PDB file of C-alpha atoms in Angstrom:
ATOM      1  CA  MET W   1       3.737 -12.890 -25.988  1.00 91.00           C
ATOM      2  CA  LYS W   2       4.803 -12.560 -22.346  1.00 94.00           C
ATOM      3  CA  VAL W   3       4.252  -9.023 -20.889  1.00 95.00           C
ATOM      4  CA  LEU W   4       6.047  -8.024 -17.527  1.00 96.00           C
ATOM      5  CA  VAL W   5       4.577  -5.036 -15.706  1.00 96.00           C
ATOM      6  CA  SER W   6       6.196  -2.823 -12.819  1.00 95.00           C
ATOM      7  CA  VAL W   7       4.127  -1.555  -9.830  1.00 96.00           C
ATOM      8  CA  LYS W   8       5.392   0.513  -7.214  1.00 95.00           C
ATOM      9  CA  ARG W   9       3.458   0.746  -3.742  1.00 94.00           C
ATOM     10  CA  VAL W  10       3.682   4.468  -2.994  1.00 93.00           C
ATOM     11  CA  VAL W  11       1.518   6.914  -0.498  1.00 91.00           C
ATOM     12  CA  ASP W  12      -1.801   7.537  -2.083  1.00 91.00           C
ATOM     13  CA  TYR W  13      -1.896  10.671  -4.647  1.00 89.00           C
ATOM     14  CA  ASN W  14      -4.850  12.121  -2.704  1.00 89.00           C
ATOM     15  CA  VAL W  15      -2.388  11.957   0.826  1.00 87.00           C
ATOM     16  CA  LYS W  16      -0.998  15.308   1.809  1.00 87.00           C
ATOM     17  CA  VAL W  17       2.936  14.043   2.461  1.00 86.00           C
ATOM     18  CA  ARG W  18       4.165  15.199   5.760  1.00 87.00           C
ATOM     19  CA  VAL W  19       8.220  15.122   6.702  1.00 87.00           C
ATOM     20  CA  LYS W  20       9.164  13.283   9.627  1.00 86.00           C
ATOM     21  CA  SER W  21      10.443  15.663  12.727  1.00 84.00           C
ATOM     22  CA  ASP W  22      13.892  14.345  12.639  1.00 87.00           C
ATOM     23  CA  GLY W  23      14.339  15.228   8.971  1.00 82.00           C
ATOM     24  CA  THR W  24      14.906  11.736   7.627  1.00 83.00           C
ATOM     25  CA  GLY W  25      12.328  11.108   5.209  1.00 83.00           C
ATOM     26  CA  VAL W  26       8.503  11.214   4.848  1.00 85.00           C
ATOM     27  CA  ASP W  27       6.625   9.945   7.292  1.00 85.00           C
ATOM     28  CA  ILE W  28       4.431   7.027   5.879  1.00 85.00           C
ATOM     29  CA  ALA W  29       3.001   5.679   9.232  1.00 83.00           C
ATOM     30  CA  ASN W  30      -0.733   5.121   9.143  1.00 85.00           C
ATOM     31  CA  VAL W  31      -0.741   6.802   5.598  1.00 88.00           C
ATOM     32  CA  LYS W  32      -2.739   5.553   2.883  1.00 91.00           C
ATOM     33  CA  MET W  33      -0.731   3.767   0.155  1.00 91.00           C
ATOM     34  CA  SER W  34      -1.634   2.650  -3.373  1.00 93.00           C
ATOM     35  CA  MET W  35      -0.316   1.725  -6.813  1.00 95.00           C
ATOM     36  CA  ASN W  36       1.585   4.665  -8.255  1.00 95.00           C
ATOM     37  CA  PRO W  37      -0.649   5.764 -10.818  1.00 95.00           C
ATOM     38  CA  PHE W  38       1.830   5.827 -13.705  1.00 95.00           C
ATOM     39  CA  ASP W  39       2.098   2.064 -13.214  1.00 95.00           C
ATOM     40  CA  GLU W  40      -1.914   1.773 -13.111  1.00 95.00           C
ATOM     41  CA  ILE W  41      -1.627   2.868 -16.536  1.00 96.00           C
ATOM     42  CA  ALA W  42       1.224   0.534 -17.284  1.00 95.00           C
ATOM     43  CA  VAL W  43      -1.008  -2.468 -16.150  1.00 96.00           C
ATOM     44  CA  GLU W  44      -3.947  -1.344 -18.043  1.00 96.00           C
ATOM     45  CA  GLU W  45      -1.943  -1.106 -21.395  1.00 95.00           C
ATOM     46  CA  ALA W  46      -0.709  -4.432 -20.910  1.00 95.00           C
ATOM     47  CA  MET W  47      -4.367  -5.724 -20.213  1.00 95.00           C
ATOM     48  CA  ARG W  48      -5.046  -3.970 -23.734  1.00 95.00           C
ATOM     49  CA  LEU W  49      -2.669  -5.741 -25.660  1.00 94.00           C
ATOM     50  CA  LYS W  50      -3.760  -9.283 -24.174  1.00 94.00           C
ATOM     51  CA  GLU W  51      -7.467  -8.460 -25.017  1.00 93.00           C
ATOM     52  CA  LYS W  52      -6.377  -7.619 -28.103  1.00 92.00           C
ATOM     53  CA  GLY W  53      -4.873 -11.169 -28.684  1.00 91.00           C
ATOM     54  CA  VAL W  54      -1.251  -9.518 -29.002  1.00 91.00           C
ATOM     55  CA  ALA W  55      -0.077 -10.509 -25.371  1.00 91.00           C
ATOM     56  CA  THR W  56      -0.834 -14.012 -23.922  1.00 93.00           C
ATOM     57  CA  GLU W  57       0.508 -13.474 -20.348  1.00 95.00           C
ATOM     58  CA  VAL W  58       0.790 -10.381 -18.190  1.00 95.00           C
ATOM     59  CA  ILE W  59       3.194 -10.774 -15.428  1.00 96.00           C
ATOM     60  CA  ALA W  60       3.194  -8.151 -12.295  1.00 96.00           C
ATOM     61  CA  VAL W  61       6.188  -7.449 -10.363  1.00 96.00           C
ATOM     62  CA  SER W  62       7.122  -5.290  -7.523  1.00 95.00           C
ATOM     63  CA  CYS W  63      10.027  -4.640  -5.270  1.00 94.00           C
ATOM     64  CA  GLY W  64      10.159  -3.817  -1.834  1.00 92.00           C
ATOM     65  CA  VAL W  65       8.210  -4.557   1.820  1.00 92.00           C
ATOM     66  CA  THR W  66       5.693  -7.563   2.326  1.00 94.00           C
ATOM     67  CA  GLN W  67       2.976  -4.779   1.944  1.00 93.00           C
ATOM     68  CA  CYS W  68       3.797  -4.689  -1.576  1.00 94.00           C
ATOM     69  CA  GLN W  69       1.625  -7.927  -2.149  1.00 95.00           C
ATOM     70  CA  GLU W  70      -1.524  -5.762  -1.936  1.00 94.00           C
ATOM     71  CA  THR W  71      -0.045  -3.616  -4.674  1.00 94.00           C
ATOM     72  CA  LEU W  72       0.299  -6.790  -6.861  1.00 95.00           C
ATOM     73  CA  ARG W  73      -3.176  -8.169  -6.050  1.00 95.00           C
ATOM     74  CA  THR W  74      -4.556  -4.753  -7.495  1.00 94.00           C
ATOM     75  CA  ALA W  75      -2.768  -5.422 -10.525  1.00 95.00           C
ATOM     76  CA  MET W  76      -4.105  -8.981 -10.539  1.00 95.00           C
ATOM     77  CA  ALA W  77      -7.693  -7.440  -9.908  1.00 95.00           C
ATOM     78  CA  ILE W  78      -7.063  -5.486 -12.988  1.00 95.00           C
ATOM     79  CA  GLY W  79      -6.539  -8.350 -14.824  1.00 92.00           C
ATOM     80  CA  ALA W  80      -2.505  -9.793 -14.471  1.00 94.00           C
ATOM     81  CA  ASP W  81      -2.164 -13.221 -14.477  1.00 94.00           C
ATOM     82  CA  ARG W  82       0.331 -13.751 -12.008  1.00 94.00           C
ATOM     83  CA  ALA W  83       2.545 -11.626  -9.880  1.00 96.00           C
ATOM     84  CA  ILE W  84       6.305 -11.693  -8.648  1.00 96.00           C
ATOM     85  CA  LEU W  85       7.301  -9.996  -5.409  1.00 96.00           C
ATOM     86  CA  VAL W  86      10.766  -9.299  -4.842  1.00 95.00           C
ATOM     87  CA  GLU W  87      10.712  -8.692  -0.760  1.00 95.00           C
ATOM     88  CA  THR W  88      13.442  -6.724   0.755  1.00 93.00           C
ATOM     89  CA  THR W  89      13.563  -3.993   3.459  1.00 90.00           C
ATOM     90  CA  GLU W  90      16.268  -2.200   2.165  1.00 89.00           C
ATOM     91  CA  GLU W  91      15.647   1.273   0.764  1.00 89.00           C
ATOM     92  CA  LEU W  92      15.291   0.892  -2.844  1.00 92.00           C
ATOM     93  CA  GLN W  93      16.951   3.317  -5.389  1.00 92.00           C
ATOM     94  CA  PRO W  94      16.221   3.092  -9.271  1.00 94.00           C
ATOM     95  CA  LEU W  95      19.547   1.367  -9.874  1.00 94.00           C
ATOM     96  CA  ALA W  96      19.030  -1.374  -7.574  1.00 94.00           C
ATOM     97  CA  VAL W  97      15.198  -2.093  -8.885  1.00 95.00           C
ATOM     98  CA  ALA W  98      16.374  -1.890 -12.520  1.00 95.00           C
ATOM     99  CA  LYS W  99      18.953  -4.689 -11.660  1.00 96.00           C
ATOM    100  CA  LEU W 100      16.031  -6.840 -10.024  1.00 96.00           C
ATOM    101  CA  LEU W 101      14.045  -6.331 -12.965  1.00 96.00           C
ATOM    102  CA  LYS W 102      16.939  -6.906 -15.350  1.00 96.00           C
ATOM    103  CA  ALA W 103      17.308 -10.448 -13.277  1.00 95.00           C
ATOM    104  CA  LEU W 104      13.446 -11.224 -13.891  1.00 95.00           C
ATOM    105  CA  VAL W 105      13.620 -10.217 -17.558  1.00 95.00           C
ATOM    106  CA  ASP W 106      16.586 -12.962 -17.715  1.00 94.00           C
ATOM    107  CA  LYS W 107      14.090 -15.110 -15.848  1.00 94.00           C
ATOM    108  CA  GLU W 108      11.043 -14.637 -17.574  1.00 94.00           C
ATOM    109  CA  GLN W 109      12.180 -13.790 -20.883  1.00 94.00           C
ATOM    110  CA  PRO W 110       9.079 -11.371 -21.495  1.00 95.00           C
ATOM    111  CA  GLY W 111       8.630 -10.021 -25.103  1.00 93.00           C
ATOM    112  CA  LEU W 112       7.624  -6.631 -23.829  1.00 95.00           C
ATOM    113  CA  VAL W 113       8.509  -4.754 -20.222  1.00 96.00           C
ATOM    114  CA  ILE W 114       6.015  -1.909 -19.610  1.00 96.00           C
ATOM    115  CA  LEU W 115       6.888   0.501 -16.812  1.00 95.00           C
ATOM    116  CA  GLY W 116       5.295   3.969 -15.305  1.00 94.00           C
ATOM    117  CA  LYS W 117       7.329   6.724 -16.664  1.00 93.00           C
ATOM    118  CA  GLN W 118       7.905   7.627 -13.042  1.00 93.00           C
ATOM    119  CA  ALA W 119       6.936   7.494  -9.710  1.00 93.00           C
ATOM    120  CA  ILE W 120       4.898  10.150  -7.571  1.00 91.00           C
ATOM    121  CA  ASP W 121       6.872   9.555  -4.536  1.00 89.00           C
ATOM    122  CA  ASP W 122      10.634  10.087  -5.749  1.00 88.00           C
ATOM    123  CA  ASP W 123      10.001  11.390  -9.324  1.00 90.00           C
ATOM    124  CA  CYS W 124      13.261   9.893 -10.498  1.00 92.00           C
ATOM    125  CA  ASN W 125      11.828   8.835 -14.173  1.00 93.00           C
ATOM    126  CA  GLN W 126      15.334   6.597 -13.987  1.00 94.00           C
ATOM    127  CA  THR W 127      14.208   2.895 -13.215  1.00 94.00           C
ATOM    128  CA  GLY W 128      13.006   2.297 -17.245  1.00 94.00           C
ATOM    129  CA  GLN W 129      16.023   3.871 -18.879  1.00 95.00           C
ATOM    130  CA  MET W 130      18.333   2.038 -16.556  1.00 96.00           C
ATOM    131  CA  LEU W 131      16.437  -1.390 -17.368  1.00 96.00           C
ATOM    132  CA  ALA W 132      16.994  -0.874 -20.837  1.00 96.00           C
ATOM    133  CA  ALA W 133      20.673  -0.056 -20.753  1.00 96.00           C
ATOM    134  CA  LEU W 134      21.512  -2.868 -18.428  1.00 96.00           C
ATOM    135  CA  ALA W 135      19.270  -5.346 -20.777  1.00 95.00           C
ATOM    136  CA  ASP W 136      20.455  -4.081 -23.775  1.00 95.00           C
ATOM    137  CA  LEU W 137      17.035  -3.658 -25.208  1.00 95.00           C
ATOM    138  CA  PRO W 138      15.443  -0.769 -26.997  1.00 95.00           C
ATOM    139  CA  GLN W 139      13.328   1.850 -25.129  1.00 95.00           C
ATOM    140  CA  GLY W 140      10.330   3.803 -25.990  1.00 93.00           C
ATOM    141  CA  THR W 141       9.949   6.571 -23.020  1.00 92.00           C
ATOM    142  CA  PHE W 142       6.717   8.618 -22.143  1.00 93.00           C
ATOM    143  CA  ALA W 143       4.564   6.455 -24.475  1.00 93.00           C
ATOM    144  CA  SER W 144       0.986   7.995 -25.314  1.00 93.00           C
ATOM    145  CA  LYS W 145       0.420   5.333 -28.051  1.00 93.00           C
ATOM    146  CA  VAL W 146       1.582   1.964 -28.218  1.00 93.00           C
ATOM    147  CA  GLU W 147       0.736  -0.728 -31.192  1.00 92.00           C
ATOM    148  CA  ILE W 148       2.485  -4.263 -31.810  1.00 92.00           C
ATOM    149  CA  VAL W 149       2.524  -5.097 -35.416  1.00 87.00           C
ATOM    150  CA  ASP W 150       4.417  -7.717 -37.247  1.00 85.00           C
ATOM    151  CA  GLY W 151       6.658  -8.373 -33.940  1.00 84.00           C
ATOM    152  CA  LYS W 152       7.726  -4.805 -33.562  1.00 91.00           C
ATOM    153  CA  ALA W 153       6.392  -1.680 -31.383  1.00 92.00           C
ATOM    154  CA  SER W 154       5.369   1.148 -32.654  1.00 93.00           C
ATOM    155  CA  ILE W 155       5.680   3.925 -29.906  1.00 93.00           C
ATOM    156  CA  THR W 156       4.312   7.402 -30.197  1.00 94.00           C
ATOM    157  CA  ARG W 157       5.893   9.558 -27.278  1.00 91.00           C
ATOM    158  CA  GLU W 158       5.478  12.912 -26.232  1.00 85.00           C
ATOM    159  CA  ILE W 159       8.604  15.509 -26.513  1.00 86.00           C
ATOM    160  CA  ASP W 160       9.232  19.108 -25.876  1.00 86.00           C
ATOM    161  CA  GLY W 161       8.355  19.976 -29.780  1.00 84.00           C
ATOM    162  CA  GLY W 162       5.155  17.715 -29.803  1.00 87.00           C
ATOM    163  CA  SER W 163       5.319  13.900 -30.654  1.00 88.00           C
ATOM    164  CA  GLU W 164       7.494  11.262 -32.069  1.00 92.00           C
ATOM    165  CA  THR W 165       6.897   7.990 -33.053  1.00 93.00           C
ATOM    166  CA  LEU W 166       9.353   5.090 -32.870  1.00 92.00           C
ATOM    167  CA  SER W 167       9.470   1.628 -34.272  1.00 94.00           C
ATOM    168  CA  LEU W 168      11.220  -0.848 -31.821  1.00 93.00           C
ATOM    169  CA  SER W 169      12.305  -4.541 -32.036  1.00 93.00           C
ATOM    170  CA  LEU W 170      11.120  -6.747 -29.475  1.00 91.00           C
ATOM    171  CA  PRO W 171      11.690  -7.256 -26.803  1.00 93.00           C
ATOM    172  CA  ALA W 172      11.585  -3.883 -25.650  1.00 95.00           C
ATOM    173  CA  ILE W 173      11.268  -1.649 -22.830  1.00 96.00           C
ATOM    174  CA  ILE W 174       8.282   0.931 -22.422  1.00 95.00           C
ATOM    175  CA  THR W 175       7.370   3.845 -20.012  1.00 95.00           C
ATOM    176  CA  ALA W 176       3.912   4.937 -20.091  1.00 93.00           C
ATOM    177  CA  ASP W 177       2.830   8.367 -19.885  1.00 93.00           C
ATOM    178  CA  LEU W 178      -0.530   9.920 -18.462  1.00 91.00           C
ATOM    179  CA  ARG W 179      -2.189  10.199 -21.924  1.00 90.00           C
ATOM    180  CA  LEU W 180      -1.721   6.347 -22.679  1.00 91.00           C
ATOM    181  CA  ASN W 181      -4.928   5.516 -21.414  1.00 93.00           C
ATOM    182  CA  GLU W 182      -7.363   5.721 -18.720  1.00 93.00           C
ATOM    183  CA  PRO W 183      -7.201   2.445 -16.418  1.00 93.00           C
ATOM    184  CA  ARG W 184     -10.352   0.481 -15.887  1.00 91.00           C
ATOM    185  CA  TYR W 185     -12.387   0.355 -12.264  1.00 90.00           C
ATOM    186  CA  VAL W 186     -11.508  -2.774 -10.230  1.00 90.00           C
ATOM    187  CA  THR W 187     -14.549  -4.447  -9.705  1.00 91.00           C
ATOM    188  CA  LEU W 188     -15.211  -6.617  -6.550  1.00 92.00           C
ATOM    189  CA  PRO W 189     -15.409  -9.724  -8.416  1.00 93.00           C
ATOM    190  CA  ASN W 190     -12.339  -9.268  -9.879  1.00 92.00           C
ATOM    191  CA  ILE W 191     -10.563  -8.258  -6.371  1.00 93.00           C
ATOM    192  CA  MET W 192     -11.895 -11.690  -5.038  1.00 94.00           C
ATOM    193  CA  LYS W 193     -10.582 -13.763  -7.998  1.00 92.00           C
ATOM    194  CA  ALA W 194      -6.967 -12.071  -7.719  1.00 93.00           C
ATOM    195  CA  LYS W 195      -6.547 -13.475  -4.192  1.00 92.00           C
ATOM    196  CA  LYS W 196      -6.672 -16.966  -6.084  1.00 93.00           C
ATOM    197  CA  LYS W 197      -4.043 -16.143  -8.356  1.00 94.00           C
ATOM    198  CA  PRO W 198      -0.413 -17.158  -8.004  1.00 95.00           C
ATOM    199  CA  LEU W 199       2.046 -14.960  -6.320  1.00 95.00           C
ATOM    200  CA  GLU W 200       5.443 -15.842  -6.196  1.00 95.00           C
ATOM    201  CA  ILE W 201       7.895 -14.342  -3.673  1.00 95.00           C
ATOM    202  CA  LEU W 202      11.855 -14.054  -4.052  1.00 94.00           C
ATOM    203  CA  THR W 203      14.561 -12.103  -2.346  1.00 93.00           C
ATOM    204  CA  PRO W 204      17.332 -10.000  -4.185  1.00 94.00           C
ATOM    205  CA  GLU W 205      19.882 -12.620  -2.841  1.00 94.00           C
ATOM    206  CA  ALA W 206      18.133 -15.305  -4.774  1.00 92.00           C
ATOM    207  CA  LEU W 207      18.353 -13.120  -7.851  1.00 92.00           C
ATOM    208  CA  GLY W 208      21.892 -12.431  -7.314  1.00 93.00           C
ATOM    209  CA  VAL W 209      21.457  -8.984  -7.121  1.00 92.00           C
ATOM    210  CA  ASN W 210      23.003  -6.117  -4.316  1.00 93.00           C
ATOM    211  CA  VAL W 211      20.479  -3.533  -3.468  1.00 92.00           C
ATOM    212  CA  ALA W 212      22.389  -1.870  -1.022  1.00 90.00           C
ATOM    213  CA  PRO W 213      21.627   1.905  -1.592  1.00 89.00           C
ATOM    214  CA  ARG W 214      24.360   3.838  -3.298  1.00 89.00           C
ATOM    215  CA  ILE W 215      23.203   7.640  -2.544  1.00 89.00           C
ATOM    216  CA  LYS W 216      22.662   8.691   1.046  1.00 88.00           C
ATOM    217  CA  THR W 217      19.635  11.189   1.774  1.00 86.00           C
ATOM    218  CA  LEU W 218      21.037  13.808   4.168  1.00 88.00           C
ATOM    219  CA  LYS W 219      18.075  15.813   5.025  1.00 89.00           C
ATOM    220  CA  VAL W 220      14.475  16.076   3.778  1.00 88.00           C
ATOM    221  CA  VAL W 221      12.647  19.561   4.480  1.00 87.00           C
ATOM    222  CA  GLU W 222       9.295  20.592   3.191  1.00 85.00           C
ATOM    223  CA  PRO W 223       9.213  23.631   0.680  1.00 83.00           C
ATOM    224  CA  ALA W 224       9.106  26.847   1.967  1.00 83.00           C
ATOM    225  CA  LYS W 225       5.652  28.619   2.418  1.00 84.00           C
ATOM    226  CA  ARG W 226       4.740  31.052   0.392  1.00 82.00           C
ATOM    227  CA  SER W 227       4.534  34.583   1.471  1.00 81.00           C
ATOM    228  CA  ALA W 228       0.959  36.368   1.004  1.00 82.00           C
ATOM    229  CA  GLY W 229       0.745  38.493  -2.174  1.00 83.00           C
ATOM    230  CA  ILE W 230      -0.534  42.048  -2.342  1.00 85.00           C
ATOM    231  CA  LYS W 231      -2.668  44.202  -4.463  1.00 89.00           C
ATOM    232  CA  VAL W 232      -1.373  47.434  -5.831  1.00 89.00           C
ATOM    233  CA  PRO W 233      -3.271  50.322  -7.263  1.00 91.00           C
ATOM    234  CA  ASP W 234      -1.779  50.793 -10.920  1.00 93.00           C
ATOM    235  CA  VAL W 235       0.829  49.670 -13.124  1.00 93.00           C
ATOM    236  CA  ALA W 236       3.522  52.107 -12.053  1.00 92.00           C
ATOM    237  CA  THR W 237       3.375  50.959  -8.644  1.00 91.00           C
ATOM    238  CA  LEU W 238       3.846  47.381  -9.702  1.00 91.00           C
ATOM    239  CA  VAL W 239       6.800  48.461 -11.998  1.00 92.00           C
ATOM    240  CA  ALA W 240       8.147  50.518  -9.160  1.00 91.00           C
ATOM    241  CA  LYS W 241       7.889  47.445  -6.505  1.00 88.00           C
ATOM    242  CA  LEU W 242       9.229  45.179  -9.314  1.00 90.00           C
ATOM    243  CA  LYS W 243      12.540  47.209  -9.318  1.00 90.00           C
ATOM    244  CA  THR W 244      12.997  48.278  -6.028  1.00 89.00           C
ATOM    245  CA  GLU W 245      11.537  45.349  -3.981  1.00 85.00           C
ATOM    246  CA  ALA W 246      11.560  42.290  -5.943  1.00 80.00           C
ATOM    247  CA  LYS W 247      14.500  43.336  -7.897  1.00 83.00           C
ATOM    248  CA  VAL W 248      13.635  41.528 -10.902  1.00 83.00           C
ATOM    249  CA  ILE W 249      13.812  44.308 -13.813  1.00 82.00           C
TER     250      ILE W 249
END
C-alpha cells in the first residue's frame, strides 16, 4: 500500500511571532522555519505503518515556495521514500492545497493519505476535510490511534465526549492528532541519506489547479496586551469589584 503524507513549512513553534509594521501579515524574514508539528506526527505514523509491513512506500508532499524542499528532506530523513513539491509563490489557502493534493491523489493513487489535523500558523483545520470531500473518500479526523486490518482502517479519534472508533474503507483520509505518536529523532546518517532520495518538483499549472487566493486578509494585529492583575484583601472586596468594575455579576 502506498501512503501519501502532506507536510507544511511553518514558523518554528519556539519562535515568538511578530506582525509586520504595515499589518499585512506575519514577519518571517530571518525567522527559523520547520515542519508543522502535526505533520511530523503524520510522517511518523506513515513510517510505523511501513515498519509493520502495512505500507510499501511513503511519499511526502508539500506545496509552497522553493524552501519547502528543506521540509521535504526532513520528511525523507524521518524515512519517507520520495517527495513531491508543488512549487508556487502564491499565498496558498486550505482549499487550494486540498485541490493540489486531490490532483496528486489522482496521480499517485495512494491507499492512505495522512495529514496533520491543522497547521500551527493559520490553525485552519480544513485541508484534510476538504480533500476528503473533493476526492470523495472516507475520512477520520483527529486520529489518536490508527490500525490497518483486512483492507480497512480502524481510527480512534478524540471528540468532546471522549473518543470514538471509526472503520474506514481504503483508500481513506486521516488527520493526525497530538496523541497519535511521538516522532522519532532524526539522525545525521538519515539526513545524509535523504539528500540522495528523489524529489519531484511540479507546478499548480502542470496539475491543472488554480491556486489564486479566494480570501483577502485585510489586516493582521497582535492580541491586545493583558493588564496587570491586582490583589484584594478579602472576598467581599472581590465581589464588589466584580459587580462595580468588571460588571460580570
